[in-house]
Amino acid sequence: MTPLADLTGSLNLGQGFPDWSPPSFLLDAVDAPPPGTPAAEPLLHQYSRSKGDPLLVRTIAEQYSPRLFPSAPHAIDPLANVLVTVGASHALSLGIGALCGPGDEAVLIEPAFDCYTGAVLVAGATPVYVPLRPRPGVATRTSADFKLDVHELAAAMTPRTRLLVLNSPHNPTGKVFSRGELQAIARVLDDWPHVAVLSDEVYEHMTFNPELPHVSFASLSEDAFARTISMYVSRVGGRLSGRKGG
Ligand SMILES: Cc1ncc(COP(=O)(O)O)c(C=O)c1O
């Protein structure tokens, strides 16, 4: 409401803006404010920005822009592309709820983190499962031996598909999808321009094979970036969206 009021030059009577300072014992008890901002400034003590504190979203954008786009290190707009949530489960349910509804289908890769199905069902949409299949004839299997058959993925897509949920590094197998595997998924999506991707990358730092580094789906191309909401997590959780995702 407040950004809309700012945009239209209106007065927002729905939200209080205290113009007096909190008691000094409270100010003394909290951490020092950012340099150059006097703690006694009453206009500092307001509701915070609900999409994420400006300092925090700016820091997240600075961290992730070069990681996602080494050639365009400022590609992520902190105010338009970053949303801070209360943990990744919150980001998941917001993302899935925003993108799918009754009559829609969401493609999930099985086995999957258990929150995905619940969030899809709560949104009123239908989960459609595509399995990761263990490679046959391998004596000692590693997580890399679980493969997604892109033909099975292509067969699961229908005009009702709104969302594909990706998760790499993967819970529960630990599989790290290679760049080639992600590119093959992207090629399937070329036929489905209206399908969004929710890319759960909360284990981005948990890779153990230097030859198989974490690759963000959104970093593959302009198209992948535009259709993807990438989810990362710190203790409180953060989410970055593609340009379309908002
Ligand atoms: C793949 C995956 N995504 C998301 C989450 C949820 O993270 P959070 O605890 O921040 O809600 C988990 C937690 O186990 C997870 O394994």
PDB file of C-alpha atoms and ligand atoms in Angstrom:
ATOM      1  CA  MET A   1       0.000   0.000   0.000  1.00  0.00           C
ATOM      2  CA  THR A   2       2.763   2.462   0.925  1.00  0.00           C
ATOM      3  CA  PRO A   3       4.706   2.060  -2.372  1.00  0.00           C
ATOM      4  CA  LEU A   4       1.403   2.535  -4.245  1.00  0.00           C
ATOM      5  CA  ALA A   5       0.660   5.664  -2.216  1.00  0.00           C
ATOM      6  CA  ASP A   6       4.147   6.965  -3.015  1.00  0.00           C
ATOM      7  CA  LEU A   7       3.621   6.225  -6.705  1.00  0.00           C
ATOM      8  CA  THR A   8       0.299   8.033  -6.886  1.00  0.00           C
ATOM      9  CA  GLY A   9       1.155  10.859  -4.480  1.00  0.00           C
ATOM     10  CA  SER A  10      -1.627   9.730  -2.129  1.00  0.00           C
ATOM     11  CA  LEU A  11      -1.738   9.794   1.639  1.00  0.00           C
ATOM     12  CA  ASN A  12      -1.752   6.265   3.113  1.00  0.00           C
ATOM     13  CA  LEU A  13      -3.971   6.432   6.182  1.00  0.00           C
ATOM     14  CA  GLY A  14      -3.817   2.647   6.634  1.00  0.00           C
ATOM     15  CA  GLN A  15      -0.351   2.526   8.173  1.00  0.00           C
ATOM     16  CA  GLY A  16       1.015   4.377  11.145  1.00  0.00           C
ATOM     17  CA  PHE A  17       4.261   6.336  10.836  1.00  0.00           C
ATOM     18  CA  PRO A  18       5.264   7.249  14.408  1.00  0.00           C
ATOM     19  CA  ASP A  19       7.115  10.561  14.366  1.00  0.00           C
ATOM     20  CA  TRP A  20       8.451  10.260  17.876  1.00  0.00           C
ATOM     21  CA  SER A  21      11.416   8.245  19.102  1.00  0.00           C
ATOM     22  CA  PRO A  22      11.104   4.948  20.991  1.00  0.00           C
ATOM     23  CA  PRO A  23      12.242   5.100  24.666  1.00  0.00           C
ATOM     24  CA  SER A  24      15.995   5.502  25.025  1.00  0.00           C
ATOM     25  CA  PHE A  25      16.358   2.272  27.072  1.00  0.00           C
ATOM     26  CA  LEU A  26      15.123   0.366  23.988  1.00  0.00           C
ATOM     27  CA  LEU A  27      17.434   2.229  21.645  1.00  0.00           C
ATOM     28  CA  ASP A  28      20.327   1.530  24.010  1.00  0.00           C
ATOM     29  CA  ALA A  29      19.477  -2.186  24.037  1.00  0.00           C
ATOM     30  CA  VAL A  30      19.429  -2.710  20.259  1.00  0.00           C
ATOM     31  CA  ASP A  31      22.447  -2.963  17.987  1.00  0.00           C
ATOM     32  CA  ALA A  32      24.080   0.206  16.718  1.00  0.00           C
ATOM     33  CA  PRO A  33      22.321   1.553  13.607  1.00  0.00           C
ATOM     34  CA  PRO A  34      24.138   1.653  10.254  1.00  0.00           C
ATOM     35  CA  PRO A  35      26.853   4.344  10.126  1.00  0.00           C
ATOM     36  CA  GLY A  36      25.539   7.840   9.494  1.00  0.00           C
ATOM     37  CA  THR A  37      22.013   7.077  10.741  1.00  0.00           C
ATOM     38  CA  PRO A  38      21.428   8.508  14.202  1.00  0.00           C
ATOM     39  CA  ALA A  39      19.520   6.095  16.464  1.00  0.00           C
ATOM     40  CA  ALA A  40      17.436   9.002  17.714  1.00  0.00           C
ATOM     41  CA  GLU A  41      16.027   9.707  14.248  1.00  0.00           C
ATOM     42  CA  PRO A  42      12.343   8.858  14.802  1.00  0.00           C
ATOM     43  CA  LEU A  43      11.600   8.231  11.131  1.00  0.00           C
ATOM     44  CA  LEU A  44      13.989   5.256  11.226  1.00  0.00           C
ATOM     45  CA  HIS A  45      11.764   3.327  13.615  1.00  0.00           C
ATOM     46  CA  GLN A  46       9.038   2.207  11.244  1.00  0.00           C
ATOM     47  CA  TYR A  47       7.678  -0.947   9.693  1.00  0.00           C
ATOM     48  CA  SER A  48      10.397  -2.490   7.587  1.00  0.00           C
ATOM     49  CA  ARG A  49      10.004  -3.049   3.843  1.00  0.00           C
ATOM     50  CA  SER A  50       8.011  -6.289   3.574  1.00  0.00           C
ATOM     51  CA  LYS A  51       9.942  -7.649   0.567  1.00  0.00           C
ATOM     52  CA  GLY A  52      13.201  -7.320   2.493  1.00  0.00           C
ATOM     53  CA  ASP A  53      15.199  -4.576   4.152  1.00  0.00           C
ATOM     54  CA  PRO A  54      16.870  -2.422   1.449  1.00  0.00           C
ATOM     55  CA  LEU A  55      20.335  -3.029   2.898  1.00  0.00           C
ATOM     56  CA  LEU A  56      19.740  -6.787   2.918  1.00  0.00           C
ATOM     57  CA  VAL A  57      18.279  -7.056  -0.613  1.00  0.00           C
ATOM     58  CA  ARG A  58      21.140  -4.927  -1.935  1.00  0.00           C
ATOM     59  CA  THR A  59      23.685  -7.230  -0.288  1.00  0.00           C
ATOM     60  CA  ILE A  60      21.904 -10.335  -1.661  1.00  0.00           C
ATOM     61  CA  ALA A  61      21.860  -8.852  -5.177  1.00  0.00           C
ATOM     62  CA  GLU A  62      25.566  -7.977  -4.914  1.00  0.00           C
ATOM     63  CA  GLN A  63      26.358 -11.546  -3.829  1.00  0.00           C
ATOM     64  CA  TYR A  64      24.242 -13.356  -6.400  1.00  0.00           C
ATOM     65  CA  SER A  65      24.529 -11.196  -9.539  1.00  0.00           C
ATOM     66  CA  PRO A  66      28.159 -12.151 -10.235  1.00  0.00           C
ATOM     67  CA  ARG A  67      27.507 -15.786  -9.260  1.00  0.00           C
ATOM     68  CA  LEU A  68      24.587 -16.082 -11.653  1.00  0.00           C
ATOM     69  CA  PHE A  69      25.964 -13.776 -14.344  1.00  0.00           C
ATOM     70  CA  PRO A  70      29.749 -13.405 -14.294  1.00  0.00           C
ATOM     71  CA  SER A  71      29.501 -11.303 -17.476  1.00  0.00           C
ATOM     72  CA  ALA A  72      26.735  -9.015 -16.111  1.00  0.00           C
ATOM     73  CA  PRO A  73      27.574  -8.594 -12.443  1.00  0.00           C
ATOM     74  CA  HIS A  74      24.703  -6.176 -11.788  1.00  0.00           C
ATOM     75  CA  ALA A  75      21.960  -8.154 -13.538  1.00  0.00           C
ATOM     76  CA  ILE A  76      19.879  -8.617 -10.413  1.00  0.00           C
ATOM     77  CA  ASP A  77      17.841  -5.589  -9.423  1.00  0.00           C
ATOM     78  CA  PRO A  78      17.673  -5.681  -5.619  1.00  0.00           C
ATOM     79  CA  LEU A  79      14.298  -3.971  -5.431  1.00  0.00           C
ATOM     80  CA  ALA A  80      12.604  -5.841  -8.301  1.00  0.00           C
ATOM     81  CA  ASN A  81      14.217  -9.290  -8.287  1.00  0.00           C
ATOM     82  CA  VAL A  82      14.844 -10.151  -4.641  1.00  0.00           C
ATOM     83  CA  LEU A  83      12.345 -11.275  -2.022  1.00  0.00           C
ATOM     84  CA  VAL A  84      13.354 -12.228   1.501  1.00  0.00           C
ATOM     85  CA  THR A  85      11.164 -14.808   3.207  1.00  0.00           C
ATOM     86  CA  VAL A  86      11.053 -16.580   6.552  1.00  0.00           C
ATOM     87  CA  GLY A  87      12.910 -19.701   5.463  1.00  0.00           C
ATOM     88  CA  ALA A  88      12.856 -21.638   2.219  1.00  0.00           C
ATOM     89  CA  SER A  89       9.568 -23.417   2.997  1.00  0.00           C
ATOM     90  CA  HIS A  90       7.892 -20.013   3.103  1.00  0.00           C
ATOM     91  CA  ALA A  91       9.463 -19.088  -0.248  1.00  0.00           C
ATOM     92  CA  LEU A  92       8.323 -22.427  -1.684  1.00  0.00           C
ATOM     93  CA  SER A  93       4.723 -22.047  -0.632  1.00  0.00           C
ATOM     94  CA  LEU A  94       4.611 -18.416  -1.814  1.00  0.00           C
ATOM     95  CA  GLY A  95       6.207 -19.302  -5.164  1.00  0.00           C
ATOM     96  CA  ILE A  96       4.042 -22.347  -5.811  1.00  0.00           C
ATOM     97  CA  GLY A  97       0.891 -20.552  -4.608  1.00  0.00           C
ATOM     98  CA  ALA A  98       1.637 -17.551  -6.833  1.00  0.00           C
ATOM     99  CA  LEU A  99       2.305 -19.617  -9.931  1.00  0.00           C
ATOM    100  CA  CYS A 100      -0.286 -22.417  -9.824  1.00  0.00           C
ATOM    101  CA  GLY A 101      -3.936 -22.762  -9.006  1.00  0.00           C
ATOM    102  CA  PRO A 102      -6.877 -25.072  -9.612  1.00  0.00           C
ATOM    103  CA  GLY A 103      -6.692 -26.760 -13.019  1.00  0.00           C
ATOM    104  CA  ASP A 104      -2.909 -26.277 -13.267  1.00  0.00           C
ATOM    105  CA  GLU A 105      -0.255 -28.974 -13.117  1.00  0.00           C
ATOM    106  CA  ALA A 106       3.151 -28.759 -11.440  1.00  0.00           C
ATOM    107  CA  VAL A 107       5.872 -31.198 -12.479  1.00  0.00           C
ATOM    108  CA  LEU A 108       7.933 -32.550  -9.585  1.00  0.00           C
ATOM    109  CA  ILE A 109      11.004 -34.742  -9.890  1.00  0.00           C
ATOM    110  CA  GLU A 110      10.808 -37.768  -7.595  1.00  0.00           C
ATOM    111  CA  PRO A 111      12.050 -38.486  -4.997  1.00  0.00           C
ATOM    112  CA  ALA A 112      11.398 -34.938  -3.833  1.00  0.00           C
ATOM    113  CA  PHE A 113      11.597 -32.794  -0.720  1.00  0.00           C
ATOM    114  CA  ASP A 114       8.249 -33.432   0.941  1.00  0.00           C
ATOM    115  CA  CYS A 115       7.020 -29.814   1.086  1.00  0.00           C
ATOM    116  CA  TYR A 116       6.613 -29.614  -2.701  1.00  0.00           C
ATOM    117  CA  THR A 117       3.587 -31.905  -2.989  1.00  0.00           C
ATOM    118  CA  GLY A 118       1.869 -30.242  -0.021  1.00  0.00           C
ATOM    119  CA  ALA A 119       2.372 -26.748  -1.424  1.00  0.00           C
ATOM    120  CA  VAL A 120       1.065 -27.801  -4.858  1.00  0.00           C
ATOM    121  CA  LEU A 121      -2.026 -29.409  -3.299  1.00  0.00           C
ATOM    122  CA  VAL A 122      -2.681 -26.398  -1.060  1.00  0.00           C
ATOM    123  CA  ALA A 123      -2.541 -24.216  -4.196  1.00  0.00           C
ATOM    124  CA  GLY A 124      -5.297 -26.427  -5.650  1.00  0.00           C
ATOM    125  CA  ALA A 125      -3.026 -27.646  -8.465  1.00  0.00           C
ATOM    126  CA  THR A 126      -2.131 -31.232  -9.430  1.00  0.00           C
ATOM    127  CA  PRO A 127       1.366 -32.657  -8.908  1.00  0.00           C
ATOM    128  CA  VAL A 128       2.729 -34.674 -11.838  1.00  0.00           C
ATOM    129  CA  TYR A 129       5.740 -36.808 -10.993  1.00  0.00           C
ATOM    130  CA  VAL A 130       8.747 -37.643 -13.137  1.00  0.00           C
ATOM    131  CA  PRO A 131      11.224 -40.088 -11.543  1.00  0.00           C
ATOM    132  CA  LEU A 132      14.962 -39.880 -11.209  1.00  0.00           C
ATOM    133  CA  ARG A 133      15.935 -43.396 -12.305  1.00  0.00           C
ATOM    134  CA  PRO A 134      18.998 -45.224 -10.957  1.00  0.00           C
ATOM    135  CA  ARG A 135      21.341 -46.169 -13.778  1.00  0.00           C
ATOM    136  CA  PRO A 136      21.055 -49.950 -14.256  1.00  0.00           C
ATOM    137  CA  GLY A 137      24.014 -52.294 -14.015  1.00  0.00           C
ATOM    138  CA  VAL A 138      26.140 -50.082 -11.751  1.00  0.00           C
ATOM    139  CA  ALA A 139      27.712 -52.012  -8.888  1.00  0.00           C
ATOM    140  CA  THR A 140      28.372 -49.074  -6.564  1.00  0.00           C
ATOM    141  CA  ARG A 141      25.890 -46.333  -7.139  1.00  0.00           C
ATOM    142  CA  THR A 142      26.575 -42.681  -6.366  1.00  0.00           C
ATOM    143  CA  SER A 143      24.128 -39.789  -6.485  1.00  0.00           C
ATOM    144  CA  ALA A 144      25.370 -39.056 -10.031  1.00  0.00           C
ATOM    145  CA  ASP A 145      23.899 -42.404 -11.143  1.00  0.00           C
ATOM    146  CA  PHE A 146      20.368 -41.085 -10.637  1.00  0.00           C
ATOM    147  CA  LYS A 147      19.298 -39.764 -14.014  1.00  0.00           C
ATOM    148  CA  LEU A 148      16.353 -37.774 -15.275  1.00  0.00           C
ATOM    149  CA  ASP A 149      15.081 -39.106 -18.583  1.00  0.00           C
ATOM    150  CA  VAL A 150      14.259 -35.934 -20.502  1.00  0.00           C
ATOM    151  CA  HIS A 151      11.868 -37.890 -22.725  1.00  0.00           C
ATOM    152  CA  GLU A 152       9.858 -38.763 -19.622  1.00  0.00           C
ATOM    153  CA  LEU A 153       9.999 -35.100 -18.627  1.00  0.00           C
ATOM    154  CA  ALA A 154       8.795 -34.023 -22.058  1.00  0.00           C
ATOM    155  CA  ALA A 155       5.954 -36.581 -21.884  1.00  0.00           C
ATOM    156  CA  ALA A 156       4.817 -35.157 -18.519  1.00  0.00           C
ATOM    157  CA  MET A 157       4.374 -31.621 -19.891  1.00  0.00           C
ATOM    158  CA  THR A 158       0.882 -30.642 -21.000  1.00  0.00           C
ATOM    159  CA  PRO A 159      -0.841 -27.361 -21.842  1.00  0.00           C
ATOM    160  CA  ARG A 160      -1.941 -27.335 -18.176  1.00  0.00           C
ATOM    161  CA  THR A 161       1.642 -27.399 -16.859  1.00  0.00           C
ATOM    162  CA  ARG A 162       2.456 -24.117 -15.128  1.00  0.00           C
ATOM    163  CA  LEU A 163       5.504 -25.031 -13.104  1.00  0.00           C
ATOM    164  CA  LEU A 164       8.541 -27.301 -12.994  1.00  0.00           C
ATOM    165  CA  VAL A 165      10.214 -27.647  -9.615  1.00  0.00           C
ATOM    166  CA  LEU A 166      13.951 -28.346  -9.829  1.00  0.00           C
ATOM    167  CA  ASN A 167      16.181 -29.118  -6.873  1.00  0.00           C
ATOM    168  CA  SER A 168      19.954 -29.234  -7.178  1.00  0.00           C
ATOM    169  CA  PRO A 169      21.899 -30.205  -5.142  1.00  0.00           C
ATOM    170  CA  HIS A 170      19.089 -32.650  -4.586  1.00  0.00           C
ATOM    171  CA  ASN A 171      17.358 -33.738  -1.418  1.00  0.00           C
ATOM    172  CA  PRO A 172      17.292 -36.675  -0.738  1.00  0.00           C
ATOM    173  CA  THR A 173      19.834 -38.228  -3.160  1.00  0.00           C
ATOM    174  CA  GLY A 174      22.549 -35.537  -3.022  1.00  0.00           C
ATOM    175  CA  LYS A 175      22.636 -35.482  -6.816  1.00  0.00           C
ATOM    176  CA  VAL A 176      24.160 -32.358  -8.347  1.00  0.00           C
ATOM    177  CA  PHE A 177      22.658 -31.755 -11.786  1.00  0.00           C
ATOM    178  CA  SER A 178      25.417 -31.094 -14.300  1.00  0.00           C
ATOM    179  CA  ARG A 179      25.296 -28.121 -16.658  1.00  0.00           C
ATOM    180  CA  GLY A 180      24.567 -30.589 -19.489  1.00  0.00           C
ATOM    181  CA  GLU A 181      21.623 -32.115 -17.599  1.00  0.00           C
ATOM    182  CA  LEU A 182      20.195 -28.662 -16.856  1.00  0.00           C
ATOM    183  CA  GLN A 183      20.639 -27.623 -20.497  1.00  0.00           C
ATOM    184  CA  ALA A 184      18.721 -30.747 -21.580  1.00  0.00           C
ATOM    185  CA  ILE A 185      15.873 -29.728 -19.228  1.00  0.00           C
ATOM    186  CA  ALA A 186      15.986 -26.195 -20.660  1.00  0.00           C
ATOM    187  CA  ARG A 187      15.641 -27.618 -24.185  1.00  0.00           C
ATOM    188  CA  VAL A 188      12.451 -29.461 -23.133  1.00  0.00           C
ATOM    189  CA  LEU A 189      11.109 -26.159 -21.779  1.00  0.00           C
ATOM    190  CA  ASP A 190      11.773 -24.427 -25.102  1.00  0.00           C
ATOM    191  CA  ASP A 191       8.476 -25.982 -26.274  1.00  0.00           C
ATOM    192  CA  TRP A 192       6.629 -24.655 -23.202  1.00  0.00           C
ATOM    193  CA  PRO A 193       7.306 -20.916 -22.915  1.00  0.00           C
ATOM    194  CA  HIS A 194       4.554 -20.355 -20.326  1.00  0.00           C
ATOM    195  CA  VAL A 195       6.062 -22.836 -17.827  1.00  0.00           C
ATOM    196  CA  ALA A 196       7.883 -21.281 -14.864  1.00  0.00           C
ATOM    197  CA  VAL A 197      10.733 -22.956 -12.987  1.00  0.00           C
ATOM    198  CA  LEU A 198      11.120 -22.946  -9.241  1.00  0.00           C
ATOM    199  CA  SER A 199      14.764 -23.804  -8.684  1.00  0.00           C
ATOM    200  CA  ASP A 200      15.414 -24.920  -5.125  1.00  0.00           C
ATOM    201  CA  GLU A 201      19.139 -24.376  -4.558  1.00  0.00           C
ATOM    202  CA  VAL A 202      19.202 -24.311  -0.788  1.00  0.00           C
ATOM    203  CA  TYR A 203      22.120 -26.792  -0.768  1.00  0.00           C
ATOM    204  CA  GLU A 204      24.138 -24.739  -3.291  1.00  0.00           C
ATOM    205  CA  HIS A 205      27.274 -24.951  -1.147  1.00  0.00           C
ATOM    206  CA  MET A 206      27.045 -28.709  -0.491  1.00  0.00           C
ATOM    207  CA  THR A 207      28.977 -30.028  -3.459  1.00  0.00           C
ATOM    208  CA  PHE A 208      31.936 -32.333  -3.010  1.00  0.00           C
ATOM    209  CA  ASN A 209      33.186 -33.038  -6.530  1.00  0.00           C
ATOM    210  CA  PRO A 210      35.155 -30.132  -8.047  1.00  0.00           C
ATOM    211  CA  GLU A 211      34.288 -31.485 -11.501  1.00  0.00           C
ATOM    212  CA  LEU A 212      30.592 -31.208 -10.718  1.00  0.00           C
ATOM    213  CA  PRO A 213      30.077 -27.693  -9.347  1.00  0.00           C
ATOM    214  CA  HIS A 214      26.674 -26.249  -8.533  1.00  0.00           C
ATOM    215  CA  VAL A 215      25.061 -24.581 -11.552  1.00  0.00           C
ATOM    216  CA  SER A 216      22.029 -22.325 -11.153  1.00  0.00           C
ATOM    217  CA  PHE A 217      19.343 -23.082 -13.720  1.00  0.00           C
ATOM    218  CA  ALA A 218      18.689 -19.326 -14.072  1.00  0.00           C
ATOM    219  CA  SER A 219      22.293 -18.770 -15.160  1.00  0.00           C
ATOM    220  CA  LEU A 220      21.941 -20.907 -18.300  1.00  0.00           C
ATOM    221  CA  SER A 221      20.429 -18.235 -20.546  1.00  0.00           C
ATOM    222  CA  GLU A 222      18.285 -15.101 -20.675  1.00  0.00           C
ATOM    223  CA  ASP A 223      15.249 -17.336 -21.174  1.00  0.00           C
ATOM    224  CA  ALA A 224      16.105 -19.487 -18.149  1.00  0.00           C
ATOM    225  CA  PHE A 225      16.601 -16.374 -16.012  1.00  0.00           C
ATOM    226  CA  ALA A 226      13.295 -14.881 -17.126  1.00  0.00           C
ATOM    227  CA  ARG A 227      11.260 -17.970 -16.255  1.00  0.00           C
ATOM    228  CA  THR A 228      12.996 -18.978 -13.017  1.00  0.00           C
ATOM    229  CA  ILE A 229      12.524 -18.238  -9.355  1.00  0.00           C
ATOM    230  CA  SER A 230      15.751 -19.337  -7.668  1.00  0.00           C
ATOM    231  CA  MET A 231      15.625 -20.118  -3.983  1.00  0.00           C
ATOM    232  CA  TYR A 232      18.625 -19.817  -1.701  1.00  0.00           C
ATOM    233  CA  VAL A 233      18.778 -19.926   2.035  1.00  0.00           C
ATOM    234  CA  SER A 234      20.735 -18.440   4.847  1.00  0.00           C
ATOM    235  CA  ARG A 235      19.507 -18.901   8.377  1.00  0.00           C
ATOM    236  CA  VAL A 236      16.494 -16.692   7.679  1.00  0.00           C
ATOM    237  CA  GLY A 237      16.176 -17.578   3.997  1.00  0.00           C
ATOM    238  CA  GLY A 238      16.329 -15.605   0.803  1.00  0.00           C
ATOM    239  CA  ARG A 239      14.824 -15.916  -2.620  1.00  0.00           C
ATOM    240  CA  LEU A 240      15.845 -14.417  -5.934  1.00  0.00           C
ATOM    241  CA  SER A 241      13.529 -14.255  -8.835  1.00  0.00           C
ATOM    242  CA  GLY A 242      13.949 -13.979 -12.552  1.00  0.00           C
ATOM    243  CA  ARG A 243      12.815 -10.779 -14.233  1.00  0.00           C
ATOM    244  CA  LYS A 244       9.325 -12.117 -14.892  1.00  0.00           C
ATOM    245  CA  GLY A 245       8.873 -13.747 -11.524  1.00  0.00           C
ATOM    246  CA  GLY A 246       8.814 -10.479  -9.609  1.00  0.00           C
TER     247      GLY A 246
HETATM  248  C1  LIG B   1      15.496 -29.193  -0.637  1.00  0.00           C
HETATM  249  C2  LIG B   1      14.975 -28.355   0.481  1.00  0.00           C
HETATM  250  N1  LIG B   1      14.334 -27.204   0.189  1.00  0.00           N
HETATM  251  C3  LIG B   1      13.836 -26.416   1.159  1.00  0.00           C
HETATM  252  C4  LIG B   1      13.975 -26.744   2.496  1.00  0.00           C
HETATM  253  C5  LIG B   1      13.342 -25.877   3.555  1.00  0.00           C
HETATM  254  O1  LIG B   1      14.240 -25.025   4.152  1.00  0.00           O
HETATM  255  P1  LIG B   1      13.782 -24.110   5.405  1.00  0.00           P
HETATM  256  O2  LIG B   1      14.145 -24.905   6.623  1.00  0.00           O
HETATM  257  O3  LIG B   1      14.585 -22.847   5.291  1.00  0.00           O
HETATM  258  O4  LIG B   1      12.305 -23.865   5.333  1.00  0.00           O
HETATM  259  C6  LIG B   1      14.654 -27.919   2.842  1.00  0.00           C
HETATM  260  C7  LIG B   1      14.810 -28.287   4.255  1.00  0.00           C
HETATM  261  O5  LIG B   1      15.130 -29.401   4.593  1.00  0.00           O
HETATM  262  C8  LIG B   1      15.145 -28.749   1.812  1.00  0.00           C
HETATM  263  O6  LIG B   1      15.770 -29.905   2.083  1.00  0.00           O
END
